[in-house]
Amino acid sequence: MEGWKRAKVNIKVKAQTLFNCYGFENQALSEDDPLGGGVPFQKITKCVDRDGKNRCPPCWNILRNAINNSLKICGGIGLFFLVFQSLYLCS
């Protein structure tokens, strides 16, 4: 949450465009709110449906999943090298 609050508008727009999401958790917040989208959702082209309404989900769930997956991959790589190094030192 703190990272989203402190992020510059261009970073929020890039994240929302990349992950097809809008806002952090509460989409009722204005774009000027620190937890808002930073720009009107209409500027995130994939978020506008035919009726002109926001069809993108909030970013928190999507970002949380992406972060968790990245941490799992990093943990697996770290574990691999730990085992490899232990085997090397023991031989």
PDB file of C-alpha atoms in Angstrom:
ATOM      1  CA  MET A   1       0.000   0.000   0.000  1.00  0.00           C
ATOM      2  CA  GLU A   2       2.803   2.425   0.853  1.00  0.00           C
ATOM      3  CA  GLY A   3       4.497   1.760  -2.469  1.00  0.00           C
ATOM      4  CA  TRP A   4       1.310   2.585  -4.369  1.00  0.00           C
ATOM      5  CA  LYS A   5       0.803   5.754  -2.325  1.00  0.00           C
ATOM      6  CA  ARG A   6       4.327   6.954  -3.076  1.00  0.00           C
ATOM      7  CA  ALA A   7       4.445   5.882  -6.726  1.00  0.00           C
ATOM      8  CA  LYS A   8       4.465   8.598  -9.345  1.00  0.00           C
ATOM      9  CA  VAL A   9       1.530   8.813 -11.715  1.00  0.00           C
ATOM     10  CA  ASN A  10       3.501   7.468 -14.692  1.00  0.00           C
ATOM     11  CA  ILE A  11       4.456   4.337 -12.695  1.00  0.00           C
ATOM     12  CA  LYS A  12       0.828   3.769 -11.687  1.00  0.00           C
ATOM     13  CA  VAL A  13      -0.287   4.144 -15.303  1.00  0.00           C
ATOM     14  CA  LYS A  14       2.352   1.668 -16.502  1.00  0.00           C
ATOM     15  CA  ALA A  15       1.359  -0.876 -13.838  1.00  0.00           C
ATOM     16  CA  GLN A  16      -2.348  -0.478 -14.571  1.00  0.00           C
ATOM     17  CA  THR A  17      -1.762  -0.811 -18.305  1.00  0.00           C
ATOM     18  CA  LEU A  18       0.512  -3.846 -17.935  1.00  0.00           C
ATOM     19  CA  PHE A  19      -1.735  -5.711 -15.486  1.00  0.00           C
ATOM     20  CA  ASN A  20      -5.107  -4.501 -16.874  1.00  0.00           C
ATOM     21  CA  CYS A  21      -6.237  -3.156 -13.527  1.00  0.00           C
ATOM     22  CA  TYR A  22      -7.271   0.202 -12.075  1.00  0.00           C
ATOM     23  CA  GLY A  23      -6.723   1.759  -8.656  1.00  0.00           C
ATOM     24  CA  PHE A  24      -5.299  -0.034  -5.663  1.00  0.00           C
ATOM     25  CA  GLU A  25      -8.191  -1.563  -3.706  1.00  0.00           C
ATOM     26  CA  ASN A  26     -11.077   0.879  -3.668  1.00  0.00           C
ATOM     27  CA  GLN A  27     -12.057   2.029  -7.144  1.00  0.00           C
ATOM     28  CA  ALA A  28     -14.499   4.580  -5.736  1.00  0.00           C
ATOM     29  CA  LEU A  29     -11.550   6.803  -4.770  1.00  0.00           C
ATOM     30  CA  SER A  30     -10.766   9.732  -7.022  1.00  0.00           C
ATOM     31  CA  GLU A  31      -7.714   9.551  -9.268  1.00  0.00           C
ATOM     32  CA  ASP A  32      -6.124  12.264  -7.105  1.00  0.00           C
ATOM     33  CA  ASP A  33      -6.273  10.110  -3.966  1.00  0.00           C
ATOM     34  CA  PRO A  34      -2.902   8.456  -3.147  1.00  0.00           C
ATOM     35  CA  LEU A  35      -4.568   5.040  -3.447  1.00  0.00           C
ATOM     36  CA  GLY A  36      -6.452   6.000  -6.608  1.00  0.00           C
ATOM     37  CA  GLY A  37      -5.434   5.304 -10.171  1.00  0.00           C
ATOM     38  CA  GLY A  38      -3.600   8.585 -10.735  1.00  0.00           C
ATOM     39  CA  VAL A  39      -5.551   9.240 -13.944  1.00  0.00           C
ATOM     40  CA  PRO A  40      -9.189   8.696 -14.945  1.00  0.00           C
ATOM     41  CA  PHE A  41      -9.778   5.035 -15.808  1.00  0.00           C
ATOM     42  CA  GLN A  42     -10.725   6.132 -19.335  1.00  0.00           C
ATOM     43  CA  LYS A  43      -7.031   6.790 -19.999  1.00  0.00           C
ATOM     44  CA  ILE A  44      -6.284   3.090 -19.384  1.00  0.00           C
ATOM     45  CA  THR A  45      -7.754   1.962 -22.692  1.00  0.00           C
ATOM     46  CA  LYS A  46      -8.242  -1.694 -21.766  1.00  0.00           C
ATOM     47  CA  CYS A  47     -10.364  -0.628 -18.782  1.00  0.00           C
ATOM     48  CA  VAL A  48     -13.109   1.039 -20.791  1.00  0.00           C
ATOM     49  CA  ASP A  49     -15.966  -1.187 -21.896  1.00  0.00           C
ATOM     50  CA  ARG A  50     -18.429  -0.388 -24.679  1.00  0.00           C
ATOM     51  CA  ASP A  51     -20.695   1.491 -22.283  1.00  0.00           C
ATOM     52  CA  GLY A  52     -17.805   3.703 -21.119  1.00  0.00           C
ATOM     53  CA  LYS A  53     -17.674   2.022 -17.707  1.00  0.00           C
ATOM     54  CA  ASN A  54     -14.640   0.674 -15.873  1.00  0.00           C
ATOM     55  CA  ARG A  55     -14.251  -3.060 -16.456  1.00  0.00           C
ATOM     56  CA  CYS A  56     -10.824  -3.477 -14.812  1.00  0.00           C
ATOM     57  CA  PRO A  57     -10.442  -5.024 -11.368  1.00  0.00           C
ATOM     58  CA  PRO A  58      -8.478  -3.297  -8.588  1.00  0.00           C
ATOM     59  CA  CYS A  59      -4.716  -3.797  -8.857  1.00  0.00           C
ATOM     60  CA  TRP A  60      -3.997  -5.153  -5.367  1.00  0.00           C
ATOM     61  CA  ASN A  61      -5.065  -8.758  -6.014  1.00  0.00           C
ATOM     62  CA  ILE A  62      -3.265  -8.909  -9.358  1.00  0.00           C
ATOM     63  CA  LEU A  63      -0.089  -7.315  -8.020  1.00  0.00           C
ATOM     64  CA  ARG A  64      -0.139  -9.527  -4.923  1.00  0.00           C
ATOM     65  CA  ASN A  65      -0.266 -12.652  -7.104  1.00  0.00           C
ATOM     66  CA  ALA A  66       2.567 -11.397  -9.321  1.00  0.00           C
ATOM     67  CA  ILE A  67       4.715 -10.547  -6.284  1.00  0.00           C
ATOM     68  CA  ASN A  68       4.024 -13.896  -4.623  1.00  0.00           C
ATOM     69  CA  ASN A  69       4.955 -15.793  -7.788  1.00  0.00           C
ATOM     70  CA  SER A  70       8.177 -13.814  -8.125  1.00  0.00           C
ATOM     71  CA  LEU A  71       9.123 -14.491  -4.516  1.00  0.00           C
ATOM     72  CA  LYS A  72       8.457 -18.214  -4.938  1.00  0.00           C
ATOM     73  CA  ILE A  73      10.705 -18.335  -7.991  1.00  0.00           C
ATOM     74  CA  CYS A  74      13.465 -16.395  -6.205  1.00  0.00           C
ATOM     75  CA  GLY A  75      13.151 -18.662  -3.186  1.00  0.00           C
ATOM     76  CA  GLY A  76      13.446 -21.770  -5.345  1.00  0.00           C
ATOM     77  CA  ILE A  77      16.540 -20.422  -7.084  1.00  0.00           C
ATOM     78  CA  GLY A  78      18.082 -19.474  -3.748  1.00  0.00           C
ATOM     79  CA  LEU A  79      17.361 -22.940  -2.347  1.00  0.00           C
ATOM     80  CA  PHE A  80      18.913 -24.568  -5.406  1.00  0.00           C
ATOM     81  CA  PHE A  81      22.150 -22.616  -4.995  1.00  0.00           C
ATOM     82  CA  LEU A  82      22.196 -23.245  -1.230  1.00  0.00           C
ATOM     83  CA  VAL A  83      21.986 -27.012  -1.792  1.00  0.00           C
ATOM     84  CA  PHE A  84      24.542 -26.839  -4.612  1.00  0.00           C
ATOM     85  CA  GLN A  85      26.963 -24.833  -2.471  1.00  0.00           C
ATOM     86  CA  SER A  86      26.477 -27.178   0.498  1.00  0.00           C
ATOM     87  CA  LEU A  87      27.220 -30.205  -1.656  1.00  0.00           C
ATOM     88  CA  TYR A  88      30.303 -28.482  -3.082  1.00  0.00           C
ATOM     89  CA  LEU A  89      31.645 -27.564   0.367  1.00  0.00           C
ATOM     90  CA  CYS A  90      31.013 -31.036   1.790  1.00  0.00           C
ATOM     91  CA  SER A  91      32.856 -32.855  -0.974  1.00  0.00           C
TER      92      SER A  91
END
